[in-house]
Short mmCIF file of C-alpha atoms (C1' of nucleotides) in Angstrom, two decimals:
data_model
loop_
_atom_site.label_atom_id
_atom_site.label_comp_id
_atom_site.label_asym_id
_atom_site.label_seq_id
_atom_site.Cartn_x
_atom_site.Cartn_y
_atom_site.Cartn_z
CA VAL A 245 101.92 87.33 82.97
CA ARG A 246 98.39 86.21 82.27
CA TYR A 247 98.00 83.67 79.46
CA PRO A 248 94.97 82.87 77.25
CA GLU A 249 92.55 80.14 78.35
CA SER A 250 94.03 77.37 76.21
CA HIS A 251 97.64 78.25 76.97
CA LYS A 252 98.25 75.83 79.82
CA ALA A 253 96.95 72.78 77.98
CA GLU A 254 99.07 73.68 74.97
CA THR A 255 102.23 74.00 77.06
CA HIS A 256 101.44 70.73 78.81
CA ALA A 257 101.08 68.97 75.46
CA LYS A 258 104.31 70.52 74.19
CA ILE A 259 106.23 69.29 77.24
CA VAL A 260 104.86 65.77 76.79
CA ALA A 261 105.67 65.74 73.07
CA ALA A 262 109.22 67.00 73.64
CA ALA A 263 109.76 64.45 76.41
CA ALA A 264 108.35 61.63 74.25
CA ARG A 265 110.99 62.45 71.69
CA SER A 266 114.01 63.03 73.92
CA PHE A 267 113.26 60.15 76.28
CA ARG A 268 113.30 57.79 73.30
CA GLU A 269 116.48 59.36 71.96
CA HIS A 270 118.54 59.57 75.15
CA GLY A 271 116.71 57.37 77.63
CA ALA A 272 114.13 58.52 80.15
CA GLU A 273 116.57 58.24 83.05
CA ALA A 274 119.35 60.07 81.23
CA GLU A 275 117.22 62.97 80.01
CA GLY A 276 116.48 65.61 82.63
CA ILE A 277 113.47 67.80 83.21
CA GLY A 278 115.64 70.88 82.80
CA ALA A 279 116.73 69.83 79.32
CA VAL A 280 113.16 69.14 78.19
CA MET A 281 111.92 72.50 79.50
CA ALA A 282 114.91 74.41 78.10
CA GLY A 283 114.21 72.88 74.69
CA LEU A 284 110.84 74.65 74.80
CA GLY A 285 112.31 77.94 76.02
CA LEU A 286 110.98 77.38 79.54
CA THR A 287 112.69 77.02 82.92
CA LYS A 288 112.54 73.84 84.94
CA GLY A 289 110.82 75.54 87.88
CA GLY A 290 107.61 75.75 85.88
CA PHE A 291 107.53 72.00 85.35
CA TYR A 292 105.63 71.35 88.57
CA ARG A 293 102.66 73.50 87.47
CA HIS A 294 102.05 70.71 84.94
CA PHE A 295 103.23 67.44 86.52
CA GLY A 296 103.43 66.01 90.00
CA SER A 297 106.76 64.32 89.36
CA LYS A 298 109.12 63.16 86.64
CA ASP A 299 107.47 59.73 86.70
CA ASP A 300 104.17 61.39 85.77
CA LEU A 301 105.83 62.89 82.73
CA VAL A 302 107.40 59.56 81.81
CA ALA A 303 104.00 57.86 81.97
CA GLU A 304 102.37 60.54 79.80
CA ALA A 305 105.27 60.68 77.35
CA VAL A 306 105.28 56.91 76.87
CA ALA A 307 101.52 56.93 76.35
CA VAL A 308 101.80 59.63 73.69
CA ALA A 309 104.70 57.82 72.03
CA PHE A 310 102.61 54.65 71.76
CA GLU A 311 99.79 56.67 70.20
CA GLU A 312 102.19 58.25 67.71
CA ILE A 313 103.69 54.98 66.48
CA SER A 314 100.26 53.36 66.46
CA GLU A 315 98.78 56.10 64.26
CA ARG A 316 101.75 56.01 61.94
CA LEU A 317 101.56 52.26 61.42
CA VAL A 318 97.81 52.45 60.83
CA ARG A 319 98.40 55.12 58.18
CA ILE A 320 100.95 52.88 56.49
CA ALA A 321 98.71 49.84 56.69
CA GLU A 322 95.75 51.73 55.19
CA ALA A 323 97.90 53.01 52.33
CA ALA A 324 99.15 49.53 51.46
CA PRO A 325 97.72 47.50 48.57
CA GLN A 326 94.88 45.08 49.35
CA GLY A 327 96.06 42.22 51.57
CA ARG A 328 99.51 43.68 52.14
CA ALA A 329 98.85 45.80 55.21
CA LEU A 330 100.89 43.67 57.62
CA GLN A 331 103.72 43.36 55.15
CA ALA A 332 103.84 47.16 54.86
CA ILE A 333 103.88 47.45 58.65
CA VAL A 334 106.76 45.00 59.01
CA GLU A 335 108.75 46.64 56.22
CA HIS A 336 108.29 50.08 57.69
CA TYR A 337 109.03 48.97 61.24
CA LEU A 338 112.26 47.29 60.16
CA SER A 339 113.30 50.11 57.83
CA ARG A 340 116.49 52.13 57.91
CA GLU A 341 114.41 55.28 58.56
CA HIS A 342 112.94 53.79 61.72
CA LEU A 343 116.38 52.57 62.79
CA GLU A 344 117.85 56.04 62.41
CA ALA A 345 115.01 57.95 64.08
CA PRO A 346 114.55 56.48 67.56
CA GLY A 347 113.10 59.78 68.79
CA SER A 348 109.98 59.38 66.66
CA GLY A 349 110.00 55.59 66.60
CA CYS A 350 108.79 52.63 68.62
CA VAL A 351 108.88 53.03 72.41
CA LEU A 352 109.42 49.34 72.95
CA ALA A 353 112.64 49.34 70.92
CA ALA A 354 113.90 52.44 72.73
CA LEU A 355 112.69 52.06 76.31
CA ALA A 356 111.47 48.52 77.10
CA ALA A 357 114.25 47.69 79.57
CA GLU A 358 113.89 51.07 81.31
CA ILE A 359 110.11 50.77 81.56
CA ALA A 360 110.51 47.33 83.15
CA ARG A 361 112.44 49.04 85.98
CA LEU A 362 109.84 51.75 86.66
CA PRO A 363 107.70 51.64 89.83
CA VAL A 364 104.62 49.44 89.51
CA PRO A 365 102.03 52.28 89.45
CA VAL A 366 103.81 53.91 86.50
CA ARG A 367 104.06 50.55 84.74
CA ARG A 368 100.36 49.98 85.28
CA ARG A 369 99.52 53.25 83.53
CA ILE A 370 101.88 52.34 80.69
CA GLY A 371 100.23 48.92 80.50
CA LEU A 372 97.01 50.64 79.43
CA SER A 373 98.83 52.30 76.53
CA ILE A 374 100.39 49.02 75.46
CA ARG A 375 97.04 47.24 75.44
CA ALA A 376 95.49 50.06 73.41
CA TYR A 377 98.36 49.83 70.92
CA ARG A 378 97.99 46.04 70.77
CA ASP A 379 94.27 46.23 70.09
CA VAL A 380 94.72 48.72 67.27
CA MET A 381 97.44 46.64 65.62
CA ALA A 382 95.67 43.32 66.23
CA ALA A 383 93.30 44.24 63.39
CA TYR A 384 96.17 43.71 60.96
CA MET A 385 97.42 40.44 62.43
CA PRO A 386 96.46 37.04 60.99
CA GLY A 387 94.25 34.83 63.16
CA ASP A 388 90.71 33.62 63.51
CA SER A 389 89.91 35.23 66.84
CA LEU A 390 90.86 38.44 68.61
CA ASP A 391 92.78 36.40 71.19
CA GLU A 392 94.79 34.71 68.47
CA ARG A 393 95.58 38.04 66.80
CA ARG A 394 96.57 39.55 70.14
CA GLU A 395 98.83 36.61 70.87
CA ARG A 396 100.58 37.02 67.52
CA PHE A 397 100.97 40.74 68.13
CA GLY A 398 102.65 39.84 71.42
CA VAL A 399 105.29 37.87 69.54
CA LEU A 400 105.76 39.89 66.35
CA PHE A 401 106.01 43.40 67.78
CA PRO A 402 108.36 42.68 70.68
CA ALA A 403 110.47 40.51 68.36
CA MET A 404 110.75 43.31 65.78
CA ALA A 405 111.56 45.77 68.56
CA GLY A 406 114.38 43.50 69.69
CA VAL A 407 115.85 43.31 66.19
CA LEU A 408 115.61 47.08 65.78
CA ALA A 409 117.30 47.69 69.14
CA ALA A 410 120.05 45.18 68.33
CA ALA A 411 120.64 46.72 64.91
CA ARG A 412 121.07 50.10 66.61
CA VAL A 413 123.86 48.57 68.71
CA LEU A 414 125.91 47.64 65.62
CA GLU A 415 128.44 50.27 64.53
CA ASP A 416 128.70 49.06 60.97
CA ASP A 417 126.09 50.44 58.64
CA SER A 418 126.01 47.53 56.24
CA ALA A 419 125.79 45.02 59.10
CA ARG A 420 122.76 46.95 60.36
CA GLU A 421 121.13 46.83 56.95
CA ARG A 422 121.81 43.10 56.59
CA MET A 423 120.27 42.40 59.98
CA LEU A 424 117.16 44.44 59.13
CA ALA A 425 116.83 42.84 55.70
CA ALA A 426 117.06 39.31 57.09
CA ALA A 427 114.47 40.15 59.74
CA ARG A 428 112.13 41.80 57.22
CA SER A 429 111.99 38.74 55.03
CA PHE A 430 111.72 36.40 58.00
CA PHE A 431 108.82 38.25 59.63
CA VAL A 432 107.00 38.89 56.36
CA ASP A 433 107.23 35.18 55.51
CA SER A 434 106.18 34.10 59.00
CA PHE A 435 103.33 36.51 59.63
CA ALA A 436 102.32 38.56 56.62
CA ALA A 437 102.33 35.69 54.11
CA ALA A 438 99.53 34.08 56.12
CA THR A 439 97.27 37.09 55.55
CA LEU A 440 97.56 36.71 51.78
CA GLY A 441 95.19 34.24 50.13
CA VAL B 205 148.68 47.21 103.05
CA ARG B 206 150.62 44.97 100.71
CA TYR B 207 148.56 42.33 98.89
CA PRO B 208 149.61 38.98 97.38
CA GLU B 209 150.67 38.85 93.73
CA SER B 210 147.32 37.69 92.35
CA HIS B 211 145.24 40.04 94.49
CA LYS B 212 144.82 42.88 92.00
CA ALA B 213 143.64 40.65 89.15
CA GLU B 214 141.15 38.99 91.48
CA THR B 215 139.72 42.31 92.66
CA HIS B 216 139.51 43.52 89.06
CA ALA B 217 137.57 40.39 88.08
CA LYS B 218 135.26 40.77 91.08
CA ILE B 219 134.46 44.37 90.15
CA VAL B 220 133.68 43.38 86.56
CA ALA B 221 131.49 40.46 87.67
CA ALA B 222 129.56 42.61 90.15
CA ALA B 223 129.09 45.34 87.52
CA ALA B 224 127.97 42.81 84.91
CA ARG B 225 125.22 41.79 87.31
CA SER B 226 124.08 45.14 88.60
CA PHE B 227 124.29 46.92 85.24
CA ARG B 228 121.91 44.32 83.80
CA GLU B 229 119.61 44.62 86.81
CA HIS B 230 119.46 48.39 87.19
CA GLY B 231 120.86 49.75 83.95
CA ALA B 232 124.47 50.76 83.35
CA GLU B 233 123.65 54.46 83.51
CA ALA B 234 121.59 54.14 86.67
CA GLU B 235 124.09 52.03 88.61
CA GLY B 236 126.99 53.98 90.07
CA ILE B 237 130.62 53.05 90.60
CA GLY B 238 130.20 53.68 94.32
CA ALA B 239 127.40 51.12 94.59
CA VAL B 240 129.37 48.46 92.73
CA MET B 241 132.48 48.99 94.88
CA ALA B 242 130.48 49.15 98.13
CA GLY B 243 128.87 45.82 97.21
CA LEU B 244 132.35 44.31 97.33
CA GLY B 245 133.27 46.05 100.59
CA LEU B 246 135.51 48.55 98.78
CA THR B 247 135.42 52.34 98.47
CA LYS B 248 134.89 54.10 95.18
CA GLY B 249 138.25 55.87 95.37
CA GLY B 250 140.01 52.60 94.61
CA PHE B 251 138.09 52.14 91.38
CA TYR B 252 140.61 54.11 89.32
CA ARG B 253 143.47 51.72 90.20
CA HIS B 254 141.58 49.23 88.02
CA PHE B 255 139.79 51.21 85.31
CA GLY B 256 140.41 54.40 83.39
CA SER B 257 136.76 55.41 83.41
CA LYS B 258 133.25 54.09 83.96
CA ASP B 259 132.93 53.42 80.23
CA ASP B 260 135.91 51.04 80.51
CA LEU B 261 134.05 49.12 83.17
CA VAL B 262 130.89 49.07 81.09
CA ALA B 263 132.79 47.64 78.14
CA GLU B 264 134.43 44.93 80.27
CA ALA B 265 131.22 44.11 82.13
CA VAL B 266 129.23 43.74 78.91
CA ALA B 267 131.95 41.50 77.45
CA VAL B 268 131.90 39.26 80.52
CA ALA B 269 128.10 39.18 80.49
CA PHE B 270 128.11 37.99 76.88
CA GLU B 271 130.61 35.25 77.80
CA GLU B 272 128.43 34.19 80.74
CA ILE B 273 125.23 33.84 78.75
CA SER B 274 127.12 32.23 75.88
CA GLU B 275 128.63 29.56 78.15
CA ARG B 276 125.32 28.90 79.81
CA LEU B 277 123.49 28.40 76.52
CA VAL B 278 126.27 26.11 75.25
CA ARG B 279 125.93 24.01 78.41
CA ILE B 280 122.19 23.75 77.87
CA ALA B 281 122.60 22.90 74.20
CA GLU B 282 125.16 20.18 74.94
CA ALA B 283 122.91 18.65 77.59
CA ALA B 284 119.92 18.49 75.20
CA PRO B 285 118.90 15.29 73.43
CA GLN B 286 120.31 14.68 69.95
CA GLY B 287 118.99 17.23 67.43
CA ARG B 288 117.22 19.32 70.05
CA ALA B 289 120.00 21.70 71.00
CA LEU B 290 118.42 24.81 69.47
CA GLN B 291 115.02 23.95 70.90
CA ALA B 292 116.59 23.72 74.35
CA ILE B 293 118.28 27.09 73.84
CA VAL B 294 115.02 28.78 72.81
CA GLU B 295 113.08 27.24 75.67
CA HIS B 296 115.66 28.27 78.22
CA TYR B 297 116.05 31.75 76.80
CA LEU B 298 112.31 32.34 76.90
CA SER B 299 111.84 30.75 80.32
CA ARG B 300 110.34 32.29 83.42
CA GLU B 301 113.70 31.86 85.19
CA HIS B 302 115.47 33.97 82.59
CA LEU B 303 112.67 36.54 82.71
CA GLU B 304 113.00 36.88 86.47
CA ALA B 305 116.79 36.99 86.63
CA PRO B 306 117.92 39.85 84.40
CA GLY B 307 121.12 40.22 86.44
CA SER B 308 122.46 36.89 85.24
CA GLY B 309 120.64 36.88 81.90
CA CYS B 310 121.04 38.13 78.37
CA VAL B 311 122.75 41.50 77.95
CA LEU B 312 120.83 42.29 74.80
CA ALA B 313 117.48 42.01 76.58
CA ALA B 314 118.69 44.15 79.46
CA LEU B 315 120.96 46.76 77.86
CA ALA B 316 120.58 46.92 74.06
CA ALA B 317 119.06 50.41 73.97
CA GLU B 318 121.65 51.74 76.41
CA ILE B 319 124.56 50.19 74.53
CA ALA B 320 123.32 51.83 71.33
CA ARG B 321 123.77 55.22 73.04
CA LEU B 322 127.34 54.57 74.20
CA PRO B 323 130.28 56.37 72.53
CA VAL B 324 131.51 54.66 69.36
CA PRO B 325 134.84 53.37 70.78
CA VAL B 326 133.00 51.58 73.59
CA ARG B 327 130.49 50.17 71.12
CA ARG B 328 133.34 48.92 68.94
CA ARG B 329 134.77 46.95 71.85
CA ILE B 330 131.33 45.55 72.64
CA GLY B 331 130.94 44.66 68.96
CA LEU B 332 133.80 42.17 69.36
CA SER B 333 131.94 40.46 72.21
CA ILE B 334 128.76 40.27 70.19
CA ARG B 335 130.51 38.71 67.23
CA ALA B 336 132.19 36.15 69.51
CA TYR B 337 128.80 35.32 71.02
CA ARG B 338 127.25 35.04 67.57
CA ASP B 339 129.95 32.70 66.31
CA VAL B 340 129.60 30.39 69.29
CA MET B 341 125.82 30.24 68.96
CA ALA B 342 125.89 29.98 65.15
CA ALA B 343 126.98 26.35 65.57
CA TYR B 344 123.49 25.55 66.81
CA MET B 345 121.60 27.47 64.12
CA PRO B 346 120.15 25.79 61.04
CA GLY B 347 121.73 26.69 57.69
CA ASP B 348 124.08 25.34 55.06
CA SER B 349 126.85 27.91 55.46
CA LEU B 350 128.35 29.89 58.33
CA ASP B 351 126.98 33.08 56.78
CA GLU B 352 123.49 31.63 56.71
CA ARG B 353 123.73 30.50 60.33
CA ARG B 354 125.07 33.89 61.38
CA GLU B 355 122.23 35.62 59.57
CA ARG B 356 119.67 33.47 61.37
CA PHE B 357 121.35 34.16 64.69
CA GLY B 358 121.00 37.86 63.91
CA VAL B 359 117.24 37.47 63.66
CA LEU B 360 116.48 34.84 66.32
CA PHE B 361 118.53 36.19 69.22
CA PRO B 362 117.58 39.86 68.95
CA ALA B 363 113.96 38.81 68.42
CA MET B 364 113.96 36.64 71.55
CA ALA B 365 115.66 39.46 73.47
CA GLY B 366 112.87 41.80 72.41
CA VAL B 367 110.18 39.40 73.59
CA LEU B 368 111.96 38.88 76.91
CA ALA B 369 112.34 42.64 77.44
CA ALA B 370 108.67 43.24 76.55
CA ALA B 371 107.51 40.47 78.89
CA ARG B 372 109.47 42.15 81.68
CA VAL B 373 107.46 45.32 81.06
CA LEU B 374 104.14 43.56 81.74
CA GLU B 375 102.95 43.79 85.34
CA ASP B 376 100.69 40.77 85.16
CA ASP B 377 102.39 37.45 85.78
CA SER B 378 100.07 35.33 83.69
CA ALA B 379 100.27 37.78 80.76
CA ARG B 380 104.07 37.45 80.95
CA GLU B 381 103.85 33.67 80.89
CA ARG B 382 101.41 33.71 77.96
CA MET B 383 103.72 35.99 75.95
CA LEU B 384 106.72 33.76 76.64
CA ALA B 385 104.81 30.58 75.82
CA ALA B 386 103.55 31.97 72.50
CA ALA B 387 107.07 33.08 71.60
CA ARG B 388 108.60 29.74 72.61
CA SER B 389 106.36 27.78 70.32
CA PHE B 390 106.72 30.29 67.49
CA PHE B 391 110.53 30.36 67.58
CA VAL B 392 110.87 26.60 68.08
CA ASP B 393 108.60 26.01 65.08
CA SER B 394 110.36 28.61 62.94
CA PHE B 395 113.99 27.80 63.74
CA ALA B 396 114.47 24.65 65.75
CA ALA B 397 112.09 22.47 63.74
CA ALA B 398 114.39 22.96 60.72
CA THR B 399 117.32 21.41 62.56
CA LEU B 400 115.39 18.18 63.13
CA GLY B 401 115.54 15.62 60.31
"C1'" DT C 195 171.29 39.72 109.72
"C1'" DG C 196 169.49 44.24 110.23
"C1'" DT C 197 167.93 48.56 108.65
"C1'" DA C 198 166.14 51.99 105.30
"C1'" DC C 199 163.48 52.57 101.56
"C1'" DA C 200 160.18 51.61 97.54
"C1'" DT C 201 155.86 49.73 96.16
"C1'" DC C 202 151.05 50.20 95.29
"C1'" DA C 203 145.97 48.51 96.30
"C1'" DG C 204 142.95 50.69 98.82
"C1'" DT C 205 141.08 54.92 101.76
"C1'" DG C 206 138.48 58.89 102.47
"C1'" DA C 207 137.83 63.61 101.71
"C1'" DA C 208 137.18 66.80 98.26
"C1'" DC C 209 136.09 68.73 93.38
"C1'" DG C 210 132.45 70.51 90.17
"C1'" DC C 211 128.30 69.19 88.29
"C1'" DG C 212 123.52 68.17 87.22
"C1'" DC C 213 119.69 66.01 89.09
"C1'" DG C 214 114.49 66.29 90.99
"C1'" DT C 215 112.03 69.15 93.78
"C1'" DT C 216 110.49 73.41 96.45
"C1'" DC C 217 109.16 78.05 96.94
"C1'" DA C 218 108.79 83.15 97.26
"C1'" DC C 219 108.06 86.02 93.75
"C1'" DT C 220 106.41 88.38 89.09
"C1'" DG C 221 103.14 90.74 86.39
"C1'" DA C 222 99.56 90.87 82.61
"C1'" DT C 223 94.99 90.05 82.60
"C1'" DG C 224 90.18 89.15 84.33
"C1'" DT C 225 86.83 90.19 87.87
"C1'" DA C 226 84.40 92.72 91.70
"C1'" DC C 227 82.64 96.74 93.24
"C1'" DT D 225 83.79 104.19 83.81
"C1'" DG D 226 87.52 103.69 87.12
"C1'" DT D 227 90.01 101.44 90.73
"C1'" DA D 228 91.51 97.59 93.79
"C1'" DC D 229 92.24 93.03 94.01
"C1'" DA D 230 92.62 87.92 92.67
"C1'" DT D 231 94.54 84.69 89.54
"C1'" DC D 232 98.16 81.61 88.20
"C1'" DA D 233 101.76 80.10 84.39
"C1'" DG D 234 106.19 80.84 84.55
"C1'" DT D 235 110.84 82.53 86.90
"C1'" DG D 236 115.03 81.88 89.19
"C1'" DA D 237 117.40 80.84 93.26
"C1'" DA D 238 117.96 77.46 96.53
"C1'" DC D 239 117.64 72.60 98.79
"C1'" DG D 240 119.97 68.04 99.52
"C1'" DC D 241 121.81 64.44 97.00
"C1'" DG D 242 124.61 61.29 94.32
"C1'" DC D 243 127.37 61.17 90.42
"C1'" DG D 244 132.34 60.44 88.08
"C1'" DT D 245 136.76 61.73 89.00
"C1'" DT D 246 141.06 63.31 91.58
"C1'" DC D 247 144.47 63.09 95.01
"C1'" DA D 248 147.28 63.13 99.29
"C1'" DC D 249 147.73 59.65 102.26
"C1'" DT D 250 148.20 54.72 104.57
"C1'" DG D 251 150.72 50.79 105.80
"C1'" DA D 252 152.04 45.80 105.18
"C1'" DT D 253 155.24 43.72 102.55
"C1'" DG D 254 159.26 43.08 99.33
"C1'" DT D 255 163.80 44.68 98.03
"C1'" DA D 256 168.47 46.98 98.36
"C1'" DC D 257 172.42 47.51 100.79
#
DNA sequence: TGTACATCAGTGAACGCGCGTTCACTGATGTAC
DNA sequence: TGTACATCAGTGAACGCGCGTTCACTGATGTAC
């Protein structure tokens, strides 16, 4: 079978996108290459025409996942009323929709502990994605300098990720909602209020 | 081989303690029964004299891990100067020692995402441990009612867990320390300052 | 008191299974002549 | 224009491995008679 010029790049992107979703949903360790490929109607043998190893896919999938959540939060921030960009980000991040859709949500909330266990070279590649994410979001953080805004990002986003991950642990739906609501008002008061006049 | 009366309970406790450590270090999914048993000089065949399934062990190990961290934080709070119990808790939780010792540290930081994926019955059992942990720590939270203190626990502890997990992702040691330091001062200012007169 | 038997924590081999990875092969198309 | 060959994304079977789980067995001790 001979495929058109662009075919390989398209398949590669599809594999990464599918992995980005299922790794966040089921864990990168738990989800196998075979399952990802089968989800695209492909067989796992073909995987190695696209990636050197599973770790390569993990690194690419995590990078894409960071780009996805970054773009989404920027869209939400830009759509928010004047001066309420960060508030909109916090409220979306700690929303029930985000809680219930880990596959399209924040990587940190879904995979932080697993990423911390990855080999150093993979973590280094992922570090680039995290810093890119941070620098995009820093624009919406309060602070007089870039360093200050980065530092606040480094508290707010991991903290929200922790709350989201903990809320996902709870079995009771109303307990989840109470936890998210308390965190929303806390983080809006602590961070977003400062960006208002 | 006939063993003394207390032998079985002791072995059971040793398995749970070893699992509590290695599950937090390597992930509960990634760490096998065989490895836990071998670490105690036992063979994996004997595992099923003590537990019905791996999920049973996970539930018991997580419960014990919550008790461990709970007792440790209480000890630290009780040793702190008058009115500085919560500050001491925050500073210990977000310390370099805690960062570098996931095996004896907070379960939430190490396993939240994995626990969220466990079958509901297992999560229900773990829910009991979390609520016990919460009610012990609530005593050190600011607030006029138990409900208020519980609600604050539900923001502070998951948030700190998220920061700790994110700091463990970073490869650079000084970046880790900067993230922890920023979070320490933020959480002390936001929560612990309120408990001072 | 002495003997036969029951107990049961732990052993070690086996089970089916899915994993990541490798590799000889396929076959529609593009290229060379 | 027609034929022979090269390309290479994807296939499917196989690899060694470790997993969770099962099970017949061991053997030192306690108990029954």
